[in-house]
Amino acid sequence: MRTFSLLATTAFTVLMGCSSITPKHHQQGHKMPYSDSDFNSIKRQFISQDIDTIDVLSNTQKHISRIAALATQQALPQLEQEIMTALNNGVAPTDIKETLYITAPFIGFPKTENSLATAYLAFKKAGVEWPVDQQERASDRYEKGLAIQFPIYGNAIKDAYADYPQPYNEKIPTLLTELLFGDIYSRSGTSLQNRELAVFIILASLGADRQLASHVRGNLKVGNSKQVLVGALVHCLPIIGFPAMFNALDDVKREEIAASP
């Protein structure tokens, strides 16, 4: 627990540009240092009246999409509030935790640790117990990962790096299979559809168009419809902005055209 507390304090300090955080401030969690009423009015009305009234996604899909986007951008005060809202709206704690776990292969461990620390504070403030399910790292994580990866993505990564110098031609695809699929996708706690949707939003938030196209196909293969993908992007628009949303929508459209007979 002390690790979460230290990480959260550090994240707050860096984000807000504060030189020090007292225990009292830390207990209050992430709090914006000022409030602009005009901007807040624009934001609130856009989200509540223009975005949230579009009723396409399930409650869980909407919240895990926003959590994935906020964690990717390291918008920690907003992430804390979104997690509290998700919990209050009945999203399962494990869905939230696993959404944050899956960010690690895409944004790196330090940022994911910051997000987990923020989530721990949000859970505490919401009066919800942090889900501790000690899932052991599988000794056959490569085999387990490949069993999940191959039906969705085939050998695309392995083939892409086949002509790289040894040992990286084999090691890079193996690292991806073991970490993303063997360590994370194989965990219990949320569905394959939720994981793929979170990854789609993570990549859209990063502007990673090359990787995004393959994960559009991956989402469609695991059962997330085009309507779900577009809906997730629209619900994340206040977080990722129009350019990122438009780029991702273009990828969805291209995959739809490619799949047409």
PDB file of C-alpha atoms in Angstrom:
ATOM      1  CA  MET A   1       0.000   0.000   0.000  1.00  0.00           C
ATOM      2  CA  ARG A   2       2.895   2.355   0.734  1.00  0.00           C
ATOM      3  CA  THR A   3       4.087   1.918  -2.853  1.00  0.00           C
ATOM      4  CA  PHE A   4       0.745   3.096  -4.224  1.00  0.00           C
ATOM      5  CA  SER A   5       0.805   6.065  -1.851  1.00  0.00           C
ATOM      6  CA  LEU A   6       4.303   7.119  -2.874  1.00  0.00           C
ATOM      7  CA  LEU A   7       3.537   6.769  -6.577  1.00  0.00           C
ATOM      8  CA  ALA A   8       0.388   8.828  -6.289  1.00  0.00           C
ATOM      9  CA  THR A   9       2.226  11.600  -4.434  1.00  0.00           C
ATOM     10  CA  THR A  10       4.959  11.672  -7.072  1.00  0.00           C
ATOM     11  CA  ALA A  11       2.438  11.734  -9.929  1.00  0.00           C
ATOM     12  CA  PHE A  12       0.566  14.646  -8.362  1.00  0.00           C
ATOM     13  CA  THR A  13       3.799  16.577  -7.793  1.00  0.00           C
ATOM     14  CA  VAL A  14       4.958  16.207 -11.389  1.00  0.00           C
ATOM     15  CA  LEU A  15       1.565  16.942 -12.944  1.00  0.00           C
ATOM     16  CA  MET A  16       0.794  20.047 -10.903  1.00  0.00           C
ATOM     17  CA  GLY A  17       4.340  21.370 -10.772  1.00  0.00           C
ATOM     18  CA  CYS A  18       4.323  21.416  -6.972  1.00  0.00           C
ATOM     19  CA  SER A  19       7.588  21.290  -5.056  1.00  0.00           C
ATOM     20  CA  SER A  20       6.116  19.320  -2.184  1.00  0.00           C
ATOM     21  CA  ILE A  21       2.919  17.603  -1.153  1.00  0.00           C
ATOM     22  CA  THR A  22       1.843  17.428   2.472  1.00  0.00           C
ATOM     23  CA  PRO A  23       0.034  14.357   3.815  1.00  0.00           C
ATOM     24  CA  LYS A  24      -3.143  16.445   4.066  1.00  0.00           C
ATOM     25  CA  HIS A  25      -2.949  17.395   0.396  1.00  0.00           C
ATOM     26  CA  HIS A  26      -2.229  13.807  -0.545  1.00  0.00           C
ATOM     27  CA  GLN A  27      -5.285  12.568   1.319  1.00  0.00           C
ATOM     28  CA  GLN A  28      -7.401  14.956  -0.730  1.00  0.00           C
ATOM     29  CA  GLY A  29      -6.188  13.276  -3.906  1.00  0.00           C
ATOM     30  CA  HIS A  30      -5.692  14.998  -7.257  1.00  0.00           C
ATOM     31  CA  LYS A  31      -7.323  18.413  -7.137  1.00  0.00           C
ATOM     32  CA  MET A  32      -7.150  21.111  -9.773  1.00  0.00           C
ATOM     33  CA  PRO A  33      -5.396  24.250  -8.443  1.00  0.00           C
ATOM     34  CA  TYR A  34      -7.977  26.574 -10.016  1.00  0.00           C
ATOM     35  CA  SER A  35     -11.380  26.505 -11.654  1.00  0.00           C
ATOM     36  CA  ASP A  36     -12.443  28.511 -14.715  1.00  0.00           C
ATOM     37  CA  SER A  37     -16.227  28.745 -14.666  1.00  0.00           C
ATOM     38  CA  ASP A  38     -16.647  29.644 -18.349  1.00  0.00           C
ATOM     39  CA  PHE A  39     -14.464  26.783 -19.553  1.00  0.00           C
ATOM     40  CA  ASN A  40     -16.074  24.354 -17.110  1.00  0.00           C
ATOM     41  CA  SER A  41     -19.501  25.314 -18.434  1.00  0.00           C
ATOM     42  CA  ILE A  42     -18.434  24.628 -22.030  1.00  0.00           C
ATOM     43  CA  LYS A  43     -16.861  21.318 -21.053  1.00  0.00           C
ATOM     44  CA  ARG A  44     -19.733  20.177 -18.847  1.00  0.00           C
ATOM     45  CA  GLN A  45     -22.410  20.926 -21.427  1.00  0.00           C
ATOM     46  CA  PHE A  46     -20.435  19.347 -24.276  1.00  0.00           C
ATOM     47  CA  ILE A  47     -19.904  16.126 -22.329  1.00  0.00           C
ATOM     48  CA  SER A  48     -23.263  15.815 -20.588  1.00  0.00           C
ATOM     49  CA  GLN A  49     -25.569  17.182 -23.281  1.00  0.00           C
ATOM     50  CA  ASP A  50     -23.775  16.404 -26.545  1.00  0.00           C
ATOM     51  CA  ILE A  51     -21.739  13.255 -25.842  1.00  0.00           C
ATOM     52  CA  ASP A  52     -23.343  11.335 -22.989  1.00  0.00           C
ATOM     53  CA  THR A  53     -26.783  11.527 -24.587  1.00  0.00           C
ATOM     54  CA  ILE A  54     -25.525   9.273 -27.409  1.00  0.00           C
ATOM     55  CA  ASP A  55     -26.658   5.949 -25.985  1.00  0.00           C
ATOM     56  CA  VAL A  56     -24.800   3.288 -27.983  1.00  0.00           C
ATOM     57  CA  LEU A  57     -22.177   1.790 -25.686  1.00  0.00           C
ATOM     58  CA  SER A  58     -22.773  -0.206 -22.549  1.00  0.00           C
ATOM     59  CA  ASN A  59     -21.882   1.462 -19.281  1.00  0.00           C
ATOM     60  CA  THR A  60     -18.718  -0.616 -19.003  1.00  0.00           C
ATOM     61  CA  GLN A  61     -17.630   0.053 -22.592  1.00  0.00           C
ATOM     62  CA  LYS A  62     -18.031   3.794 -22.146  1.00  0.00           C
ATOM     63  CA  HIS A  63     -16.081   3.983 -18.905  1.00  0.00           C
ATOM     64  CA  ILE A  64     -13.219   1.636 -19.797  1.00  0.00           C
ATOM     65  CA  SER A  65     -12.742   3.589 -23.037  1.00  0.00           C
ATOM     66  CA  ARG A  66     -12.431   6.854 -21.138  1.00  0.00           C
ATOM     67  CA  ILE A  67     -10.222   5.294 -18.472  1.00  0.00           C
ATOM     68  CA  ALA A  68      -7.903   3.936 -21.181  1.00  0.00           C
ATOM     69  CA  ALA A  69      -7.705   7.351 -22.870  1.00  0.00           C
ATOM     70  CA  LEU A  70      -7.058   9.274 -19.644  1.00  0.00           C
ATOM     71  CA  ALA A  71      -4.434   6.793 -18.463  1.00  0.00           C
ATOM     72  CA  THR A  72      -2.662   6.979 -21.823  1.00  0.00           C
ATOM     73  CA  GLN A  73      -2.564  10.775 -21.630  1.00  0.00           C
ATOM     74  CA  GLN A  74      -1.611  10.675 -17.938  1.00  0.00           C
ATOM     75  CA  ALA A  75      -4.461  13.071 -17.127  1.00  0.00           C
ATOM     76  CA  LEU A  76      -4.362  11.870 -13.535  1.00  0.00           C
ATOM     77  CA  PRO A  77      -6.843  14.229 -11.823  1.00  0.00           C
ATOM     78  CA  GLN A  78      -9.430  13.470 -14.500  1.00  0.00           C
ATOM     79  CA  LEU A  79      -8.575   9.764 -14.366  1.00  0.00           C
ATOM     80  CA  GLU A  80      -9.289   9.697 -10.644  1.00  0.00           C
ATOM     81  CA  GLN A  81     -12.686  11.325 -11.158  1.00  0.00           C
ATOM     82  CA  GLU A  82     -13.570   9.045 -14.071  1.00  0.00           C
ATOM     83  CA  ILE A  83     -12.737   5.932 -12.051  1.00  0.00           C
ATOM     84  CA  MET A  84     -14.887   7.131  -9.161  1.00  0.00           C
ATOM     85  CA  THR A  85     -17.742   7.800 -11.584  1.00  0.00           C
ATOM     86  CA  ALA A  86     -17.314   4.357 -13.151  1.00  0.00           C
ATOM     87  CA  LEU A  87     -17.457   2.686  -9.739  1.00  0.00           C
ATOM     88  CA  ASN A  88     -20.543   4.672  -8.791  1.00  0.00           C
ATOM     89  CA  ASN A  89     -22.151   3.591 -12.072  1.00  0.00           C
ATOM     90  CA  GLY A  90     -21.577  -0.073 -11.343  1.00  0.00           C
ATOM     91  CA  VAL A  91     -18.492  -0.864 -13.437  1.00  0.00           C
ATOM     92  CA  ALA A  92     -16.725  -3.879 -11.953  1.00  0.00           C
ATOM     93  CA  PRO A  93     -13.488  -3.055 -10.095  1.00  0.00           C
ATOM     94  CA  THR A  94     -11.636  -5.773 -12.008  1.00  0.00           C
ATOM     95  CA  ASP A  95     -12.684  -4.246 -15.355  1.00  0.00           C
ATOM     96  CA  ILE A  96     -11.057  -0.986 -14.263  1.00  0.00           C
ATOM     97  CA  LYS A  97      -7.915  -2.636 -12.924  1.00  0.00           C
ATOM     98  CA  GLU A  98      -7.413  -4.791 -16.025  1.00  0.00           C
ATOM     99  CA  THR A  99      -7.960  -1.789 -18.306  1.00  0.00           C
ATOM    100  CA  LEU A 100      -5.070  -0.050 -16.560  1.00  0.00           C
ATOM    101  CA  TYR A 101      -2.876  -3.161 -16.707  1.00  0.00           C
ATOM    102  CA  ILE A 102      -3.257  -3.376 -20.466  1.00  0.00           C
ATOM    103  CA  THR A 103      -1.866   0.130 -20.943  1.00  0.00           C
ATOM    104  CA  ALA A 104       1.611  -1.002 -19.830  1.00  0.00           C
ATOM    105  CA  PRO A 105       2.837  -2.547 -23.115  1.00  0.00           C
ATOM    106  CA  PHE A 106       1.789   0.626 -24.952  1.00  0.00           C
ATOM    107  CA  ILE A 107       2.752   3.507 -22.644  1.00  0.00           C
ATOM    108  CA  GLY A 108       5.376   1.823 -20.449  1.00  0.00           C
ATOM    109  CA  PHE A 109       5.429   0.635 -16.853  1.00  0.00           C
ATOM    110  CA  PRO A 110       6.094   4.014 -15.148  1.00  0.00           C
ATOM    111  CA  LYS A 111       2.956   5.648 -16.548  1.00  0.00           C
ATOM    112  CA  THR A 112       0.871   2.594 -15.759  1.00  0.00           C
ATOM    113  CA  GLU A 113       2.181   2.652 -12.194  1.00  0.00           C
ATOM    114  CA  ASN A 114       1.083   6.288 -11.928  1.00  0.00           C
ATOM    115  CA  SER A 115      -2.364   5.316 -13.196  1.00  0.00           C
ATOM    116  CA  LEU A 116      -2.647   2.419 -10.755  1.00  0.00           C
ATOM    117  CA  ALA A 117      -1.697   4.713  -7.887  1.00  0.00           C
ATOM    118  CA  THR A 118      -4.386   7.145  -8.981  1.00  0.00           C
ATOM    119  CA  ALA A 119      -6.899   4.310  -9.256  1.00  0.00           C
ATOM    120  CA  TYR A 120      -6.062   3.118  -5.756  1.00  0.00           C
ATOM    121  CA  LEU A 121      -6.861   6.582  -4.392  1.00  0.00           C
ATOM    122  CA  ALA A 122     -10.124   6.671  -6.352  1.00  0.00           C
ATOM    123  CA  PHE A 123     -11.171   3.280  -5.014  1.00  0.00           C
ATOM    124  CA  LYS A 124     -10.391   4.385  -1.478  1.00  0.00           C
ATOM    125  CA  LYS A 125     -12.412   7.595  -1.827  1.00  0.00           C
ATOM    126  CA  ALA A 126     -15.311   5.659  -3.353  1.00  0.00           C
ATOM    127  CA  GLY A 127     -15.240   3.191  -0.465  1.00  0.00           C
ATOM    128  CA  VAL A 128     -14.514   0.257  -2.776  1.00  0.00           C
ATOM    129  CA  GLU A 129     -11.950  -2.389  -1.896  1.00  0.00           C
ATOM    130  CA  TRP A 130      -9.012  -2.633  -4.292  1.00  0.00           C
ATOM    131  CA  PRO A 131      -9.258  -6.018  -6.066  1.00  0.00           C
ATOM    132  CA  VAL A 132      -6.319  -8.162  -5.017  1.00  0.00           C
ATOM    133  CA  ASP A 133      -6.293 -11.375  -7.013  1.00  0.00           C
ATOM    134  CA  GLN A 134      -2.793 -12.778  -6.941  1.00  0.00           C
ATOM    135  CA  GLN A 135      -2.642 -14.311 -10.404  1.00  0.00           C
ATOM    136  CA  GLU A 136       0.675 -16.062 -10.822  1.00  0.00           C
ATOM    137  CA  ARG A 137       2.748 -15.410 -13.906  1.00  0.00           C
ATOM    138  CA  ALA A 138       2.395 -18.516 -16.048  1.00  0.00           C
ATOM    139  CA  SER A 139       5.539 -20.518 -16.743  1.00  0.00           C
ATOM    140  CA  ASP A 140       4.181 -21.229 -20.216  1.00  0.00           C
ATOM    141  CA  ARG A 141       3.283 -17.601 -20.886  1.00  0.00           C
ATOM    142  CA  TYR A 142       4.540 -17.713 -24.468  1.00  0.00           C
ATOM    143  CA  GLU A 143       2.301 -20.665 -25.324  1.00  0.00           C
ATOM    144  CA  LYS A 144      -0.656 -19.129 -23.508  1.00  0.00           C
ATOM    145  CA  GLY A 145      -0.072 -15.798 -25.191  1.00  0.00           C
ATOM    146  CA  LEU A 146       0.270 -17.307 -28.651  1.00  0.00           C
ATOM    147  CA  ALA A 147      -2.969 -19.241 -28.172  1.00  0.00           C
ATOM    148  CA  ILE A 148      -4.741 -15.894 -27.744  1.00  0.00           C
ATOM    149  CA  GLN A 149      -2.720 -13.861 -30.244  1.00  0.00           C
ATOM    150  CA  PHE A 150      -2.611 -16.179 -33.253  1.00  0.00           C
ATOM    151  CA  PRO A 151      -6.373 -16.567 -33.901  1.00  0.00           C
ATOM    152  CA  ILE A 152      -6.725 -12.768 -33.897  1.00  0.00           C
ATOM    153  CA  TYR A 153      -3.491 -11.523 -35.475  1.00  0.00           C
ATOM    154  CA  GLY A 154      -1.799 -14.557 -36.984  1.00  0.00           C
ATOM    155  CA  ASN A 155       1.967 -14.196 -37.553  1.00  0.00           C
ATOM    156  CA  ALA A 156       1.844 -10.511 -38.518  1.00  0.00           C
ATOM    157  CA  ILE A 157       4.383  -9.332 -35.927  1.00  0.00           C
ATOM    158  CA  LYS A 158       6.646 -12.343 -36.397  1.00  0.00           C
ATOM    159  CA  ASP A 159       6.690 -11.837 -40.161  1.00  0.00           C
ATOM    160  CA  ALA A 160       7.266  -8.077 -39.842  1.00  0.00           C
ATOM    161  CA  TYR A 161      10.513  -8.580 -37.905  1.00  0.00           C
ATOM    162  CA  ALA A 162      11.768 -11.725 -39.640  1.00  0.00           C
ATOM    163  CA  ASP A 163      14.549  -9.878 -41.515  1.00  0.00           C
ATOM    164  CA  TYR A 164      15.894  -8.031 -38.446  1.00  0.00           C
ATOM    165  CA  PRO A 165      19.336  -9.037 -37.120  1.00  0.00           C
ATOM    166  CA  GLN A 166      19.528 -11.886 -34.645  1.00  0.00           C
ATOM    167  CA  PRO A 167      18.469 -12.293 -31.895  1.00  0.00           C
ATOM    168  CA  TYR A 168      15.987  -9.434 -32.318  1.00  0.00           C
ATOM    169  CA  ASN A 169      14.170 -11.018 -35.255  1.00  0.00           C
ATOM    170  CA  GLU A 170      12.844 -13.627 -32.829  1.00  0.00           C
ATOM    171  CA  LYS A 171      13.102 -11.795 -29.515  1.00  0.00           C
ATOM    172  CA  ILE A 172      10.937  -8.758 -30.363  1.00  0.00           C
ATOM    173  CA  PRO A 173       7.873 -10.797 -31.430  1.00  0.00           C
ATOM    174  CA  THR A 174       8.402 -13.106 -28.446  1.00  0.00           C
ATOM    175  CA  LEU A 175       8.487 -10.199 -25.997  1.00  0.00           C
ATOM    176  CA  LEU A 176       5.195  -8.906 -27.380  1.00  0.00           C
ATOM    177  CA  THR A 177       3.527 -12.309 -27.228  1.00  0.00           C
ATOM    178  CA  GLU A 178       4.711 -12.975 -23.683  1.00  0.00           C
ATOM    179  CA  LEU A 179       3.933  -9.585 -22.145  1.00  0.00           C
ATOM    180  CA  LEU A 180       0.806  -8.385 -23.945  1.00  0.00           C
ATOM    181  CA  PHE A 181      -0.917 -11.706 -24.485  1.00  0.00           C
ATOM    182  CA  GLY A 182       0.755 -14.142 -22.078  1.00  0.00           C
ATOM    183  CA  ASP A 183       0.956 -11.880 -19.025  1.00  0.00           C
ATOM    184  CA  ILE A 184      -2.042  -9.589 -19.546  1.00  0.00           C
ATOM    185  CA  TYR A 185      -4.607 -10.897 -22.036  1.00  0.00           C
ATOM    186  CA  SER A 186      -4.546 -14.312 -20.343  1.00  0.00           C
ATOM    187  CA  ARG A 187      -5.575 -12.852 -16.985  1.00  0.00           C
ATOM    188  CA  SER A 188      -9.078 -13.183 -15.624  1.00  0.00           C
ATOM    189  CA  GLY A 189     -11.003 -10.081 -14.576  1.00  0.00           C
ATOM    190  CA  THR A 190     -12.413  -8.746 -17.837  1.00  0.00           C
ATOM    191  CA  SER A 191     -13.430  -9.954 -21.280  1.00  0.00           C
ATOM    192  CA  LEU A 192     -11.386 -10.250 -24.456  1.00  0.00           C
ATOM    193  CA  GLN A 193     -13.734  -7.724 -26.064  1.00  0.00           C
ATOM    194  CA  ASN A 194     -13.058  -5.196 -23.298  1.00  0.00           C
ATOM    195  CA  ARG A 195      -9.297  -5.662 -23.625  1.00  0.00           C
ATOM    196  CA  GLU A 196      -9.350  -5.139 -27.381  1.00  0.00           C
ATOM    197  CA  LEU A 197     -11.577  -2.082 -27.044  1.00  0.00           C
ATOM    198  CA  ALA A 198      -9.197  -0.581 -24.481  1.00  0.00           C
ATOM    199  CA  VAL A 199      -6.207  -1.222 -26.766  1.00  0.00           C
ATOM    200  CA  PHE A 200      -8.050   0.416 -29.672  1.00  0.00           C
ATOM    201  CA  ILE A 201      -8.578   3.568 -27.604  1.00  0.00           C
ATOM    202  CA  ILE A 202      -5.006   3.525 -26.278  1.00  0.00           C
ATOM    203  CA  LEU A 203      -3.631   3.450 -29.823  1.00  0.00           C
ATOM    204  CA  ALA A 204      -6.069   6.139 -30.972  1.00  0.00           C
ATOM    205  CA  SER A 205      -4.950   8.330 -28.063  1.00  0.00           C
ATOM    206  CA  LEU A 206      -1.307   7.797 -29.022  1.00  0.00           C
ATOM    207  CA  GLY A 207      -1.957   8.517 -32.698  1.00  0.00           C
ATOM    208  CA  ALA A 208      -0.384   5.147 -33.504  1.00  0.00           C
ATOM    209  CA  ASP A 209      -2.076   4.738 -36.877  1.00  0.00           C
ATOM    210  CA  ARG A 210       0.089   1.869 -38.096  1.00  0.00           C
ATOM    211  CA  GLN A 211      -0.792  -0.295 -35.109  1.00  0.00           C
ATOM    212  CA  LEU A 212      -4.354   0.985 -34.948  1.00  0.00           C
ATOM    213  CA  ALA A 213      -5.374  -0.555 -38.263  1.00  0.00           C
ATOM    214  CA  SER A 214      -4.528  -4.085 -37.131  1.00  0.00           C
ATOM    215  CA  HIS A 215      -6.411  -3.587 -33.867  1.00  0.00           C
ATOM    216  CA  VAL A 216      -9.490  -2.414 -35.753  1.00  0.00           C
ATOM    217  CA  ARG A 217      -9.426  -5.827 -37.433  1.00  0.00           C
ATOM    218  CA  GLY A 218      -8.733  -7.469 -34.079  1.00  0.00           C
ATOM    219  CA  ASN A 219     -11.732  -5.788 -32.488  1.00  0.00           C
ATOM    220  CA  LEU A 220     -14.015  -6.877 -35.299  1.00  0.00           C
ATOM    221  CA  LYS A 221     -12.726 -10.446 -34.993  1.00  0.00           C
ATOM    222  CA  VAL A 222     -13.457 -10.683 -31.265  1.00  0.00           C
ATOM    223  CA  GLY A 223     -16.965  -9.282 -31.667  1.00  0.00           C
ATOM    224  CA  ASN A 224     -16.718  -5.525 -31.178  1.00  0.00           C
ATOM    225  CA  SER A 225     -18.803  -3.992 -33.958  1.00  0.00           C
ATOM    226  CA  LYS A 226     -17.999  -0.935 -36.033  1.00  0.00           C
ATOM    227  CA  GLN A 227     -20.746   0.846 -34.076  1.00  0.00           C
ATOM    228  CA  VAL A 228     -18.934   0.082 -30.808  1.00  0.00           C
ATOM    229  CA  LEU A 229     -15.589   1.325 -32.149  1.00  0.00           C
ATOM    230  CA  VAL A 230     -17.058   4.564 -33.476  1.00  0.00           C
ATOM    231  CA  GLY A 231     -19.065   5.024 -30.285  1.00  0.00           C
ATOM    232  CA  ALA A 232     -15.969   4.580 -28.125  1.00  0.00           C
ATOM    233  CA  LEU A 233     -14.103   7.201 -30.142  1.00  0.00           C
ATOM    234  CA  VAL A 234     -16.965   9.674 -29.865  1.00  0.00           C
ATOM    235  CA  HIS A 235     -17.237   9.144 -26.103  1.00  0.00           C
ATOM    236  CA  CYS A 236     -13.486   9.773 -25.839  1.00  0.00           C
ATOM    237  CA  LEU A 237     -13.611  12.890 -28.033  1.00  0.00           C
ATOM    238  CA  PRO A 238     -13.497  15.278 -25.032  1.00  0.00           C
ATOM    239  CA  ILE A 239     -10.274  13.541 -23.974  1.00  0.00           C
ATOM    240  CA  ILE A 240      -8.390  12.848 -27.205  1.00  0.00           C
ATOM    241  CA  GLY A 241      -9.691  15.713 -29.391  1.00  0.00           C
ATOM    242  CA  PHE A 242     -10.949  15.846 -32.966  1.00  0.00           C
ATOM    243  CA  PRO A 243      -7.707  15.114 -34.896  1.00  0.00           C
ATOM    244  CA  ALA A 244      -7.054  11.848 -33.045  1.00  0.00           C
ATOM    245  CA  MET A 245     -10.704  10.847 -33.369  1.00  0.00           C
ATOM    246  CA  PHE A 246     -10.779  11.608 -37.106  1.00  0.00           C
ATOM    247  CA  ASN A 247      -7.570   9.638 -37.722  1.00  0.00           C
ATOM    248  CA  ALA A 248      -8.965   6.615 -35.899  1.00  0.00           C
ATOM    249  CA  LEU A 249     -12.313   6.899 -37.694  1.00  0.00           C
ATOM    250  CA  ASP A 250     -10.423   6.832 -40.991  1.00  0.00           C
ATOM    251  CA  ASP A 251      -8.784   3.559 -39.933  1.00  0.00           C
ATOM    252  CA  VAL A 252     -12.177   2.078 -39.084  1.00  0.00           C
ATOM    253  CA  LYS A 253     -13.509   3.179 -42.480  1.00  0.00           C
ATOM    254  CA  ARG A 254     -10.518   1.764 -44.366  1.00  0.00           C
ATOM    255  CA  GLU A 255     -10.910  -1.611 -42.679  1.00  0.00           C
ATOM    256  CA  GLU A 256     -14.604  -1.625 -43.535  1.00  0.00           C
ATOM    257  CA  ILE A 257     -13.794  -0.966 -47.204  1.00  0.00           C
ATOM    258  CA  ALA A 258     -11.053  -3.618 -47.209  1.00  0.00           C
ATOM    259  CA  ALA A 259     -13.464  -6.172 -45.760  1.00  0.00           C
ATOM    260  CA  SER A 260     -16.106  -5.449 -48.405  1.00  0.00           C
ATOM    261  CA  PRO A 261     -16.502  -8.086 -51.160  1.00  0.00           C
TER     262      PRO A 261
END
